[in-house]
XYZ file of C-alpha atoms in Angstrom:
93
model
C 110.552 83.629 98.857
C 111.742 85.496 101.928
C 108.900 88.026 101.610
C 106.347 85.272 101.056
C 107.563 83.467 104.160
C 107.327 86.702 106.143
C 103.741 87.234 104.915
C 102.920 83.694 106.044
C 104.325 84.348 109.509
C 102.389 87.615 109.807
C 99.150 86.013 108.518
C 99.418 83.095 110.930
C 99.994 85.519 113.814
C 96.989 87.631 112.871
C 94.859 84.515 112.440
C 95.899 83.172 115.874
C 95.201 86.507 117.545
C 91.758 86.802 115.941
C 90.816 83.170 116.630
C 91.744 83.608 120.293
C 90.011 86.996 120.585
C 86.819 85.693 119.009
C 86.892 82.606 121.212
C 87.070 84.795 124.329
C 84.103 86.765 122.956
C 82.121 83.581 122.331
C 82.679 83.506 118.583
C 84.391 81.269 116.066
C 86.542 82.659 113.270
C 86.432 80.115 110.473
C 87.541 82.047 107.392
C 89.958 84.935 106.971
C 91.401 86.706 103.949
C 94.393 88.987 104.361
C 95.960 91.175 101.702
C 99.554 92.313 101.874
C 101.460 94.964 100.024
C 105.039 96.087 99.742
C 106.354 99.592 100.228
C 109.125 101.065 98.131
C 111.677 99.963 100.731
C 110.348 96.359 100.389
C 108.784 96.393 103.842
C 105.582 94.387 104.135
C 102.301 96.015 105.123
C 98.851 94.653 105.742
C 97.089 96.316 102.821
C 93.469 95.372 103.451
C 91.040 95.833 106.278
C 90.346 93.202 108.885
C 86.578 93.216 109.349
C 83.365 91.626 108.077
C 84.555 92.102 104.507
C 87.448 89.691 105.036
C 86.295 87.130 107.574
C 83.504 84.813 108.492
C 82.744 84.652 112.179
C 79.937 82.781 113.885
C 78.866 84.582 117.059
C 75.733 83.766 119.047
C 74.188 82.083 115.976
C 74.834 85.230 113.911
C 77.119 85.167 110.878
C 79.377 88.214 111.058
C 80.473 88.594 107.447
C 79.437 90.364 104.277
C 77.572 87.279 103.079
C 74.222 89.013 103.630
C 75.364 91.810 101.324
C 76.491 89.314 98.672
C 73.055 87.705 98.799
C 71.227 91.034 98.445
C 69.976 91.098 102.021
C 68.223 93.925 103.810
C 70.603 96.880 104.132
C 69.575 97.688 107.719
C 70.298 94.099 108.783
C 73.683 94.187 107.031
C 74.553 97.452 108.775
C 73.539 95.963 112.118
C 75.915 93.022 111.536
C 78.800 95.417 110.852
C 77.923 97.505 113.920
C 77.746 94.402 116.093
C 81.116 93.202 114.812
C 82.623 96.644 115.481
C 81.255 96.739 119.028
C 82.592 93.250 119.758
C 86.043 93.878 118.265
C 86.332 97.172 120.174
C 86.782 94.940 123.242
C 89.683 92.959 121.750
C 92.930 93.573 123.595
């Protein structure tokens, strides 16, 4: 349970950081999935990526997520969503 509690603390911290960062950028983070792993020494690592694949963000009436991909949307539009998300998150401190 100690490791699970530590994952919860880390996840809540990441969620708070991202919510605040998106708010400053004019966006709203309303869904986030994080994946953790354990190294051989039992240390905890964030095992997944933190990007459009694992969140849903509403920014300027644009949904920044992979939902368009799931729905079979236009590939160029999907790529533009990922590029926009990357350019916005590059400004996160």
